[in-house]
């Protein structure tokens, strides 16, 4: 009945023989068919991108993913193992840019969005065969003959259905916010994408001298870790409750927090004392005069976020480049000055036009030094976010972006997380649980090309409408092709009639975060709710998922976020 086990240790040939036996005799398919009608055990496969090669790190994750479903199959459960391919997003676009010798959005649009998208569609399958061979070699069983593919119309239509529900619930909104932004890719990133790209870097911070208006030889000392934002400065900020002093040193007068005098100035004579509140409203002479704002600017403001743990107790305010700054800007009605363009380069108003902003640090500091407005520079090491796709330093940049109000459903996220059995348990309560406690609104839109188009149409009258299906699109449109492909640029040409004024509505530009695609797979893989309702009900939530720990801020999060928004329950049990 059994072949004699050879005594040699040639494991590779044994494994190849086993793999050949499984393939020729369709053992995987039979393992599912013979359990038909049995109790279901549901496993979700986190979709890889087929235009990236599998590597040694994928061996462990695939072995763990295979082990539990295989064990459950042996225990008599019916275990569907539908493979999936993550086919949208920046990794695909960047690969195609390299292939075509393009660099950035401007060149993509010159080349043509339609042929560019065609190359993206081909590129996603570049390493499909390698992934399939790799999976067979490590003994990973999954249905790769009928996988879910995130770029198909069926998958996108299900995603649209879910986004329409989010929109109708009042949780999808457009806001002018400071967002983590990749100037190379020309698009904002979500908080969970940012979390995957931090690196420790050494940079220079600076203490600049802002001359007190109406007083000679007297300066506010303000600290910044981003000297390139100083040309966009419109205010300074202190903590109203802290104590500040004017001191005399180096033949000059300086104003800063009393608690930081010894570390910043050293030996000096204290001339005068104030509270932060007493400084509010006092004016100073701007470091640069590149722009002359119409609104009142260049004065002291107050905010509680200013601390005395480092710096000078005075921070400079540039509302275009930081959330704290933006909040101060809104509170005081400060002007909006943004002397960095969408490519991350200094604008023509400055002497450094075309220089990447972070590279302009040295130029800005040199200019201040020459004019006697640089108190000192301080080297410092900190953790800085880089684009997880192209490795460009991110900048915090004011953009009009579409968001999902995850902060509105934070309590539901935490409640649903409590129902999940995490292994190890500390991931659920610690790394993942703490992430949820500090959840931020999800910046969902991407100013790119290859992805699920955002399904919002806008009218000049101000009305907006979210389309939730191809049928609804055709019903409201006079020019939707019968065989419409739900991708740019085809979908950009489809207009709908405004239900409010009868005018022509156009789709908003841009696509959605590809993490939304992967997080929608529990229902979108079945084209739910348009078909396969029973199949979905039988296989939701999953009994088991497994990925590397970095996915606590990737796939694990997007799955839970979308499932909470749509079904108010966790999408996986273990």
Coordinates of C-alpha atoms in Angstrom, one line a residue:
X1 CA 0.0 0.0 0.0
X2 CA 2.9 2.4 0.8
X3 CA 6.2 2.9 -1.1
X4 CA 9.2 2.1 1.0
X5 CA 10.7 5.3 2.4
X6 CA 14.2 5.7 1.0
X7 CA 17.0 6.1 3.5
X8 CA 18.8 8.8 1.5
X9 CA 18.2 12.4 2.5
X10 CA 17.5 13.9 -0.9
X11 CA 14.6 16.0 0.3
X12 CA 14.3 18.0 -2.9
X13 CA 13.6 15.0 -5.2
X14 CA 11.1 13.7 -2.6
X15 CA 9.3 17.0 -2.6
X16 CA 9.3 17.2 -6.4
X17 CA 7.8 13.7 -6.5
X18 CA 5.1 14.7 -4.0
X19 CA 4.3 17.9 -5.9
X20 CA 4.1 16.0 -9.2
X21 CA 1.7 13.4 -7.6
X22 CA -0.5 16.2 -6.2
X23 CA -0.7 17.9 -9.5
X24 CA -1.3 14.9 -11.7
X25 CA -3.9 13.4 -9.4
X26 CA -5.6 16.8 -8.7
X27 CA -5.3 16.1 -4.9
X28 CA -6.0 19.7 -3.9
X29 CA -9.2 19.9 -6.0
X30 CA -10.3 16.5 -4.6
X31 CA -9.6 17.7 -1.0
X32 CA -12.3 20.4 -1.6
X33 CA -14.7 18.3 -3.6
X34 CA -14.9 15.4 -1.2
X35 CA -15.8 17.8 1.7
X36 CA -18.7 19.4 -0.3
X37 CA -21.6 19.8 2.0
X38 CA -19.4 19.6 5.1
X39 CA -18.9 22.3 7.7
X40 CA -17.1 25.3 6.2
X41 CA -13.8 26.6 7.4
X42 CA -13.0 29.9 5.7
X43 CA -9.5 31.1 4.9
X44 CA -8.8 34.5 3.2
X45 CA -5.7 34.8 1.1
X46 CA -4.0 38.2 1.4
X47 CA -3.4 39.1 -2.3
X48 CA 0.2 39.6 -3.5
X49 CA 1.0 41.8 -6.4
X50 CA 2.0 39.6 -9.4
X51 CA 4.3 42.2 -10.9
X52 CA 6.7 41.8 -7.9
X53 CA 8.8 38.6 -7.5
X54 CA 8.3 36.3 -4.6
X55 CA 11.2 36.2 -2.1
X56 CA 12.5 34.2 0.8
X57 CA 10.3 36.1 3.2
X58 CA 7.2 34.8 1.5
X59 CA 8.1 31.1 2.3
X60 CA 7.3 31.4 6.0
X61 CA 4.0 33.3 5.4
X62 CA 2.9 30.8 2.8
X63 CA 3.8 27.8 5.0
X64 CA 1.8 29.2 7.9
X65 CA -1.1 30.1 5.6
X66 CA -1.2 26.6 4.3
X67 CA -0.8 24.7 7.6
X68 CA -4.1 25.7 9.3
X69 CA -6.4 25.2 6.2
X70 CA -4.6 21.8 5.5
X71 CA -5.2 20.7 9.1
X72 CA -8.8 21.7 9.0
X73 CA -9.3 19.9 5.7
X74 CA -7.8 16.7 7.3
X75 CA -10.3 17.2 10.2
X76 CA -13.2 17.0 7.7
X77 CA -14.0 20.7 7.0
X78 CA -14.8 22.1 3.6
X79 CA -12.1 24.7 3.1
X80 CA -12.3 26.9 0.0
X81 CA -9.0 28.5 -0.7
X82 CA -9.6 31.2 -3.3
X83 CA -6.3 32.8 -4.4
X84 CA -6.2 36.5 -5.2
X85 CA -4.2 39.0 -7.1
X86 CA -3.7 42.6 -6.0
X87 CA -3.4 44.3 -9.4
X88 CA -3.9 48.1 -8.8
X89 CA -1.8 50.9 -7.4
X90 CA 1.5 52.7 -7.5
X91 CA 3.8 49.6 -7.5
X92 CA 2.4 48.7 -10.9
X93 CA 2.6 52.3 -12.2
X94 CA 6.2 52.7 -11.1
X95 CA 7.2 49.4 -12.8
X96 CA 5.5 50.6 -16.1
X97 CA 7.2 54.1 -15.8
X98 CA 10.6 52.3 -15.6
X99 CA 9.6 50.1 -18.6
X100 CA 8.6 53.1 -20.7
X101 CA 11.4 55.4 -19.6
X102 CA 8.9 57.9 -18.1
X103 CA 9.4 60.0 -15.0
X104 CA 6.3 61.3 -13.2
X105 CA 2.8 62.3 -13.9
X106 CA 3.5 65.0 -16.5
X107 CA 5.3 62.5 -18.8
X108 CA 2.6 59.8 -18.3
X109 CA 0.0 62.3 -19.5
X110 CA 2.1 63.2 -22.5
X111 CA 2.6 59.5 -23.3
X112 CA -1.2 59.0 -23.0
X113 CA -3.2 57.6 -20.1
X114 CA -4.9 54.9 -22.2
X115 CA -1.8 53.2 -23.5
X116 CA -0.2 53.6 -20.1
X117 CA -3.1 51.8 -18.5
X118 CA -2.8 49.1 -21.1
X119 CA 0.8 48.5 -20.1
X120 CA -0.3 48.4 -16.4
X121 CA -2.8 45.7 -17.1
X122 CA -0.1 43.6 -18.8
X123 CA 2.5 44.3 -16.2
X124 CA 0.5 42.9 -13.3
X125 CA 0.9 39.4 -14.7
X126 CA 4.7 39.7 -15.2
X127 CA 5.6 37.2 -12.5
X128 CA 2.3 35.2 -12.3
X129 CA 4.0 32.0 -13.4
X130 CA 6.9 32.5 -10.9
X131 CA 4.3 32.9 -8.1
X132 CA 2.5 29.8 -9.1
X133 CA 5.7 27.7 -9.3
X134 CA 6.9 29.1 -6.0
X135 CA 3.6 28.2 -4.3
X136 CA 3.8 24.7 -5.7
X137 CA 7.4 24.3 -4.5
X138 CA 6.6 25.3 -0.9
X139 CA 3.5 23.1 -0.9
X140 CA 1.0 26.0 -0.7
X141 CA -2.5 25.0 -1.8
X142 CA -4.8 27.6 -3.3
X143 CA -7.2 27.8 -6.2
X144 CA -5.2 29.7 -8.7
X145 CA -7.4 28.7 -11.6
X146 CA -10.3 30.8 -10.4
X147 CA -8.7 33.6 -8.4
X148 CA -10.2 37.0 -7.6
X149 CA -8.5 39.8 -9.5
X150 CA -8.9 43.4 -8.2
X151 CA -8.9 45.0 -11.7
X152 CA -12.0 43.2 -13.0
X153 CA -15.2 45.1 -13.5
X154 CA -17.0 42.7 -11.1
X155 CA -14.5 43.4 -8.3
X156 CA -14.6 47.1 -8.9
X157 CA -18.4 47.2 -9.0
X158 CA -18.5 45.6 -5.6
X159 CA -16.0 48.1 -4.3
X160 CA -18.2 50.9 -5.7
X161 CA -21.2 49.4 -3.9
X162 CA -19.4 49.6 -0.6
X163 CA -18.1 53.1 -1.2
X164 CA -21.6 54.3 -2.1
X165 CA -22.8 52.9 1.3
X166 CA -20.0 54.8 3.0
X167 CA -20.9 58.0 1.1
X168 CA -24.6 57.7 1.8
X169 CA -23.8 57.2 5.5
X170 CA -22.1 60.6 5.5
X171 CA -18.7 59.1 6.1
X172 CA -17.0 59.9 2.8
X173 CA -16.0 63.6 2.5
X174 CA -13.7 66.0 0.6
X175 CA -11.5 68.1 2.8
X176 CA -8.6 70.6 2.5
X177 CA -6.2 69.0 4.9
X178 CA -2.5 68.5 5.6
X179 CA -1.7 65.1 4.2
X180 CA 1.4 63.0 4.0
X181 CA 2.3 63.5 0.4
X182 CA 4.8 61.9 -2.0
X183 CA 6.1 64.6 -4.4
X184 CA 7.6 61.9 -6.7
X185 CA 4.3 60.0 -7.1
X186 CA 2.3 63.2 -6.9
X187 CA -0.3 61.7 -4.5
X188 CA -1.2 61.7 -0.8
X189 CA -0.8 58.6 1.3
X190 CA -3.0 57.2 4.0
X191 CA -1.8 57.0 7.7
X192 CA -1.4 53.2 7.5
X193 CA 0.8 53.5 4.3
X194 CA 2.9 56.1 6.0
X195 CA 3.5 53.8 9.0
X196 CA 5.2 51.3 6.7
X197 CA 7.9 53.6 5.4
X198 CA 9.8 55.2 8.4
X199 CA 13.6 55.5 8.4
X200 CA 16.0 57.0 10.9
X201 CA 17.7 60.0 9.3
X202 CA 20.2 62.6 10.4
X203 CA 19.3 66.2 9.5
X204 CA 19.8 69.8 10.7
X205 CA 17.3 71.7 12.8
X206 CA 17.7 75.4 13.1
X207 CA 17.0 78.2 15.6
X208 CA 16.1 81.3 13.5
X209 CA 16.1 84.9 14.7
X210 CA 12.8 86.8 14.1
X211 CA 13.3 90.5 14.8
X212 CA 10.8 92.1 17.1
X213 CA 8.9 94.8 15.3
X214 CA 9.7 98.3 16.6
X215 CA 12.7 97.1 18.7
X216 CA 16.3 97.2 17.5
X217 CA 18.6 94.2 18.1
X218 CA 15.8 92.1 19.7
X219 CA 14.8 88.7 18.4
X220 CA 12.3 85.9 19.0
X221 CA 14.2 82.6 18.8
X222 CA 12.1 80.0 17.1
X223 CA 13.1 76.4 16.4
X224 CA 12.3 74.4 13.3
X225 CA 13.2 70.9 12.1
X226 CA 12.1 71.9 8.5
X227 CA 14.1 74.9 7.4
X228 CA 12.6 74.7 3.9
X229 CA 9.2 75.8 5.4
X230 CA 10.6 79.1 6.7
X231 CA 10.0 81.0 3.5
X232 CA 6.3 80.1 4.0
X233 CA 6.2 81.4 7.6
X234 CA 3.2 83.5 8.6
X235 CA 3.3 83.5 12.4
X236 CA 5.1 82.3 15.6
X237 CA 3.5 80.3 18.4
X238 CA 4.0 80.1 22.1
X239 CA 2.3 78.2 25.0
X240 CA 0.1 80.8 26.8
X241 CA 0.6 79.1 30.2
X242 CA 4.5 78.9 30.1
X243 CA 7.0 81.6 31.2
X244 CA 9.1 83.5 28.7
X245 CA 12.0 85.9 29.2
X246 CA 14.0 88.5 27.3
X247 CA 17.7 87.9 27.9
X248 CA 20.9 89.8 26.9
X249 CA 23.8 87.8 25.3
X250 CA 26.2 88.1 22.4
X251 CA 25.4 91.9 22.3
X252 CA 21.8 91.0 21.3
X253 CA 18.4 90.6 23.1
X254 CA 16.6 87.2 22.7
X255 CA 13.1 86.2 23.7
X256 CA 12.5 82.5 24.5
X257 CA 11.0 80.1 27.1
X258 CA 12.7 80.6 30.5
X259 CA 13.1 76.9 31.1
X260 CA 15.2 76.6 28.0
X261 CA 17.5 79.6 28.4
X262 CA 20.5 77.6 29.8
X263 CA 20.4 74.9 27.1
X264 CA 19.9 77.4 24.2
X265 CA 21.7 80.6 25.1
X266 CA 23.9 79.6 28.0
X267 CA 25.1 82.4 30.4
X268 CA 23.1 85.6 30.0
X269 CA 21.3 88.4 31.8
X270 CA 17.6 88.2 32.2
X271 CA 16.1 91.6 31.3
X272 CA 12.3 91.0 31.4
X273 CA 9.7 88.2 32.1
X274 CA 6.4 87.5 30.4
X275 CA 3.8 84.8 30.3
X276 CA 3.1 83.3 26.9
X277 CA -0.3 84.9 27.0
X278 CA 1.3 88.4 27.3
X279 CA 3.2 87.8 24.1
X280 CA 0.1 87.0 22.1
X281 CA -0.5 89.5 19.2
X282 CA 3.0 91.0 19.3
X283 CA 4.4 91.5 15.8
X284 CA 7.8 90.7 14.2
X285 CA 9.6 91.3 11.0
X286 CA 9.3 88.3 8.6
X287 CA 12.5 86.5 7.6
X288 CA 11.6 86.7 3.9
X289 CA 9.4 89.0 1.8
X290 CA 8.8 86.7 -1.1
X291 CA 5.0 87.2 -0.7
X292 CA 2.9 90.0 0.9
X293 CA -0.2 88.4 2.3
X294 CA -3.5 90.4 2.4
X295 CA -4.5 88.9 5.7
X296 CA -2.8 90.0 8.9
X297 CA 0.3 87.9 9.5
X298 CA 3.7 87.9 11.3
X299 CA 2.6 88.0 15.0
X300 CA 2.6 85.8 18.0
X301 CA -0.1 83.2 18.5
X302 CA -0.8 80.7 21.3
X303 CA -1.4 76.9 21.3
X304 CA -1.2 74.2 23.9
X305 CA 0.8 71.8 21.7
X306 CA 4.0 74.0 22.1
X307 CA 6.1 72.2 24.7
X308 CA 9.4 72.9 26.5
X309 CA 10.9 69.5 26.0
X310 CA 13.2 70.8 23.2
X311 CA 13.7 73.8 21.0
X312 CA 13.1 77.3 22.4
X313 CA 9.4 77.2 23.4
X314 CA 8.6 79.2 20.3
X315 CA 7.8 77.5 17.0
X316 CA 7.3 78.9 13.6
X317 CA 3.9 78.5 11.9
X318 CA 3.5 77.6 8.2
X319 CA -0.2 76.5 7.8
X320 CA 0.5 74.8 4.4
X321 CA 2.9 72.2 5.9
X322 CA 1.7 70.8 9.2
X323 CA -1.6 69.9 10.9
X324 CA -0.7 71.8 14.1
X325 CA 0.2 74.8 12.1
X326 CA -3.0 74.5 10.0
X327 CA -5.1 74.4 13.2
X328 CA -3.4 77.6 14.5
X329 CA -4.0 79.1 11.0
X330 CA -7.7 78.4 11.1
X331 CA -8.0 79.7 14.7
X332 CA -6.3 83.0 13.9
X333 CA -7.4 83.4 10.3
X334 CA -3.8 83.4 9.1
X335 CA -2.9 83.6 5.4
X336 CA -2.1 80.5 3.4
X337 CA 1.4 80.6 1.9
X338 CA 2.7 77.5 0.1
X339 CA 6.0 78.2 -1.6
X340 CA 6.5 74.5 -2.5
X341 CA 4.8 73.1 -5.6
X342 CA 3.1 69.7 -6.2
X343 CA 6.5 68.2 -7.2
X344 CA 7.9 69.1 -3.8
X345 CA 10.1 71.9 -5.3
X346 CA 10.6 75.5 -4.2
X347 CA 8.4 77.9 -6.3
X348 CA 9.4 80.7 -8.6
X349 CA 8.7 83.3 -5.8
X350 CA 11.9 82.1 -4.1
X351 CA 15.5 82.3 -5.3
X352 CA 15.6 78.4 -5.2
X353 CA 13.0 77.6 -7.9
X354 CA 13.0 74.0 -8.9
X355 CA 15.1 72.8 -5.9
X356 CA 13.6 69.9 -4.0
X357 CA 12.3 71.3 -0.8
X358 CA 14.4 69.1 1.6
X359 CA 17.5 69.8 -0.5
X360 CA 16.7 73.6 -0.1
X361 CA 17.4 73.4 3.7
X362 CA 21.0 74.3 3.2
X363 CA 20.2 77.2 0.9
X364 CA 17.6 78.6 3.3
X365 CA 20.0 78.3 6.2
X366 CA 22.9 79.9 4.3
X367 CA 20.7 82.9 3.3
X368 CA 19.7 83.4 7.0
X369 CA 23.3 83.1 8.1
X370 CA 24.5 85.7 5.6
X371 CA 21.9 88.1 6.8
X372 CA 22.6 87.5 10.5
X373 CA 19.2 85.8 11.2
X374 CA 20.5 82.3 12.0
X375 CA 21.1 81.8 15.8
X376 CA 22.4 78.2 15.4
X377 CA 21.9 74.9 13.7
X378 CA 21.6 71.7 15.6
X379 CA 22.2 68.2 14.1
X380 CA 19.4 65.7 15.1
X381 CA 18.4 62.2 14.3
X382 CA 14.8 61.3 14.0
X383 CA 12.4 58.8 12.4
X384 CA 11.2 60.3 9.1
X385 CA 8.5 58.9 6.7
X386 CA 9.5 57.8 3.2
X387 CA 7.1 56.7 0.4
X388 CA 6.8 52.9 0.9
X389 CA 6.6 52.5 -2.9
X390 CA 9.3 54.7 -4.4
X391 CA 11.4 55.6 -1.3
X392 CA 11.0 59.4 -1.7
X393 CA 10.9 61.5 1.5
X394 CA 7.3 62.5 2.2
X395 CA 6.3 66.0 3.0
X396 CA 3.2 67.2 4.9
X397 CA 1.3 69.2 2.4
X398 CA -2.1 70.9 2.2
X399 CA -4.3 69.1 -0.4
X400 CA -7.9 68.7 -1.3
X401 CA -8.4 65.0 -0.6
X402 CA -11.3 62.6 -0.1
X403 CA -11.4 61.0 3.3
X404 CA -13.4 58.3 5.1
X405 CA -14.3 59.4 8.7
X406 CA -12.7 56.5 10.5
X407 CA -12.6 58.6 13.6
X408 CA -16.5 58.4 13.7
X409 CA -16.4 54.6 13.9
X410 CA -13.4 54.3 16.3
X411 CA -15.6 52.8 19.1
X412 CA -16.9 50.2 16.6
X413 CA -13.4 49.3 15.5
X414 CA -12.3 48.8 19.0
X415 CA -15.4 46.7 19.8
X416 CA -15.0 44.5 16.8
X417 CA -11.3 44.1 17.4
X418 CA -12.2 42.7 20.9
X419 CA -14.0 39.8 19.2
X420 CA -10.8 38.7 17.3
X421 CA -8.5 35.9 18.6
X422 CA -5.0 37.3 17.9
X423 CA -1.9 35.1 18.0
X424 CA 0.0 36.4 19.8
X425 CA -2.7 38.1 21.9
X426 CA -0.4 41.1 22.6
X427 CA -0.7 42.1 18.9
X428 CA -4.4 42.7 19.3
X429 CA -4.2 44.6 22.5
X430 CA -0.9 46.3 21.8
X431 CA 0.4 47.1 18.3
X432 CA -3.0 46.8 16.6
X433 CA -5.2 47.9 19.4
X434 CA -3.1 51.0 20.1
X435 CA -3.2 51.8 16.4
X436 CA -7.0 51.7 16.5
X437 CA -7.2 53.9 19.6
X438 CA -5.3 56.6 17.6
X439 CA -7.1 56.0 14.3
X440 CA -7.2 58.8 11.8
X441 CA -9.5 59.6 8.9
X442 CA -8.5 57.5 5.9
X443 CA -7.2 59.6 3.0
X444 CA -8.8 57.4 0.3
X445 CA -8.1 59.3 -3.0
X446 CA -5.0 59.1 -5.1
X447 CA -4.1 61.5 -7.8
X448 CA -3.0 58.6 -10.1
X449 CA -4.2 56.5 -13.0
X450 CA -4.2 52.8 -12.5
X451 CA -6.7 52.0 -9.8
X452 CA -10.4 51.7 -8.9
X453 CA -11.9 55.1 -9.9
X454 CA -13.5 57.1 -7.1
X455 CA -17.2 56.7 -7.8
X456 CA -18.3 60.3 -7.1
X457 CA -19.7 62.6 -9.8
X458 CA -20.0 66.4 -9.3
X459 CA -22.2 69.1 -10.8
X460 CA -21.4 72.8 -11.2
X461 CA -24.5 73.4 -9.1
X462 CA -22.6 71.9 -6.1
X463 CA -24.5 68.6 -6.0
X464 CA -22.6 65.3 -5.7
X465 CA -23.7 61.8 -6.4
X466 CA -22.1 58.4 -5.7
X467 CA -22.7 55.6 -8.2
X468 CA -23.0 52.1 -6.7
X469 CA -23.3 49.9 -9.8
X470 CA -22.9 49.7 -13.5
X471 CA -26.7 49.5 -13.8
X472 CA -27.1 52.8 -11.9
X473 CA -24.4 54.4 -14.0
X474 CA -26.2 53.4 -17.3
X475 CA -29.5 54.5 -15.9
X476 CA -28.2 58.0 -15.1
X477 CA -26.0 58.5 -18.1
X478 CA -26.7 59.3 -21.8
X479 CA -23.2 58.4 -23.0
X480 CA -22.1 55.3 -21.0
X481 CA -20.9 52.5 -23.4
X482 CA -22.6 49.2 -23.1
X483 CA -19.3 47.4 -22.4
X484 CA -17.8 50.2 -20.2
X485 CA -14.5 49.4 -18.5
X486 CA -14.4 50.8 -15.0
X487 CA -11.0 52.4 -15.4
X488 CA -9.4 55.7 -16.4
X489 CA -9.5 57.2 -18.9
X490 CA -12.8 55.4 -20.1
X491 CA -14.8 56.2 -17.0
X492 CA -13.6 59.9 -17.1
X493 CA -15.6 60.4 -20.3
X494 CA -18.9 59.1 -18.8
X495 CA -21.2 61.9 -17.6
X496 CA -24.5 61.6 -15.7
X497 CA -27.5 63.9 -15.4
X498 CA -27.8 65.9 -12.2
X499 CA -30.9 65.0 -10.2
X500 CA -31.0 68.4 -8.7
X501 CA -30.6 70.8 -11.7
X502 CA -30.6 68.6 -14.7
X503 CA -27.0 69.7 -15.6
X504 CA -24.1 67.5 -16.6
X505 CA -22.1 65.8 -13.8
X506 CA -18.5 64.8 -14.2
X507 CA -16.6 62.2 -12.2
X508 CA -14.0 63.5 -9.8
X509 CA -10.5 62.9 -10.9
X510 CA -8.4 60.3 -9.3
X511 CA -8.5 56.7 -8.0
X512 CA -8.7 55.1 -4.6
X513 CA -6.1 53.7 -2.3
X514 CA -5.3 50.2 -3.4
X515 CA -5.4 49.1 0.2
X516 CA -9.2 49.6 0.0
X517 CA -9.3 47.0 -2.8
X518 CA -7.5 44.4 -0.8
X519 CA -9.6 45.2 2.3
X520 CA -12.8 44.7 0.2
X521 CA -11.9 41.2 -0.9
X522 CA -14.3 39.3 1.6
X523 CA -17.3 40.5 -0.5
X524 CA -15.7 41.8 -3.8
X525 CA -14.1 38.4 -4.5
X526 CA -17.7 37.0 -4.9
X527 CA -19.1 40.1 -6.8
X528 CA -21.4 40.6 -3.8
X529 CA -24.1 41.9 -3.5
X530 CA -24.8 41.5 -7.2
X531 CA -24.4 37.7 -7.1
X532 CA -23.2 34.8 -4.9
X533 CA -25.0 36.1 -1.8
X534 CA -25.2 32.6 -0.3
X535 CA -21.5 31.9 -1.0
X536 CA -20.6 35.2 0.7
X537 CA -22.8 34.4 3.7
X538 CA -21.2 31.0 4.1
X539 CA -17.7 32.4 4.0
X540 CA -17.9 35.6 6.1
X541 CA -16.3 36.2 8.4
X542 CA -13.1 34.2 7.8
X543 CA -12.1 31.7 10.4
X544 CA -8.4 32.3 9.8
X545 CA -6.0 34.8 8.2
X546 CA -2.3 35.1 8.5
X547 CA 0.3 37.6 7.3
X548 CA 3.6 39.2 8.5
X549 CA 3.3 41.6 11.4
X550 CA 3.7 44.7 9.3
X551 CA 0.2 44.0 7.9
X552 CA -1.3 45.2 11.2
X553 CA -1.1 48.6 9.5
X554 CA -1.8 47.2 6.1
X555 CA -4.2 44.4 5.2
X556 CA -5.4 43.5 8.7
X557 CA -6.4 47.1 9.2
X558 CA -8.1 47.7 5.8
X559 CA -10.1 44.5 6.2
X560 CA -11.3 45.5 9.7
X561 CA -11.9 49.1 8.7
X562 CA -14.1 48.2 5.6
X563 CA -16.0 45.4 7.4
X564 CA -16.8 47.7 10.3
X565 CA -18.0 50.4 7.9
X566 CA -20.2 48.1 5.9
X567 CA -21.2 45.2 8.2
X568 CA -20.2 46.4 11.7
X569 CA -18.4 43.2 12.5
X570 CA -14.9 41.8 12.4
X571 CA -14.1 40.1 9.0
X572 CA -11.9 37.4 10.6
X573 CA -12.2 35.4 13.8
X574 CA -8.5 34.3 14.2

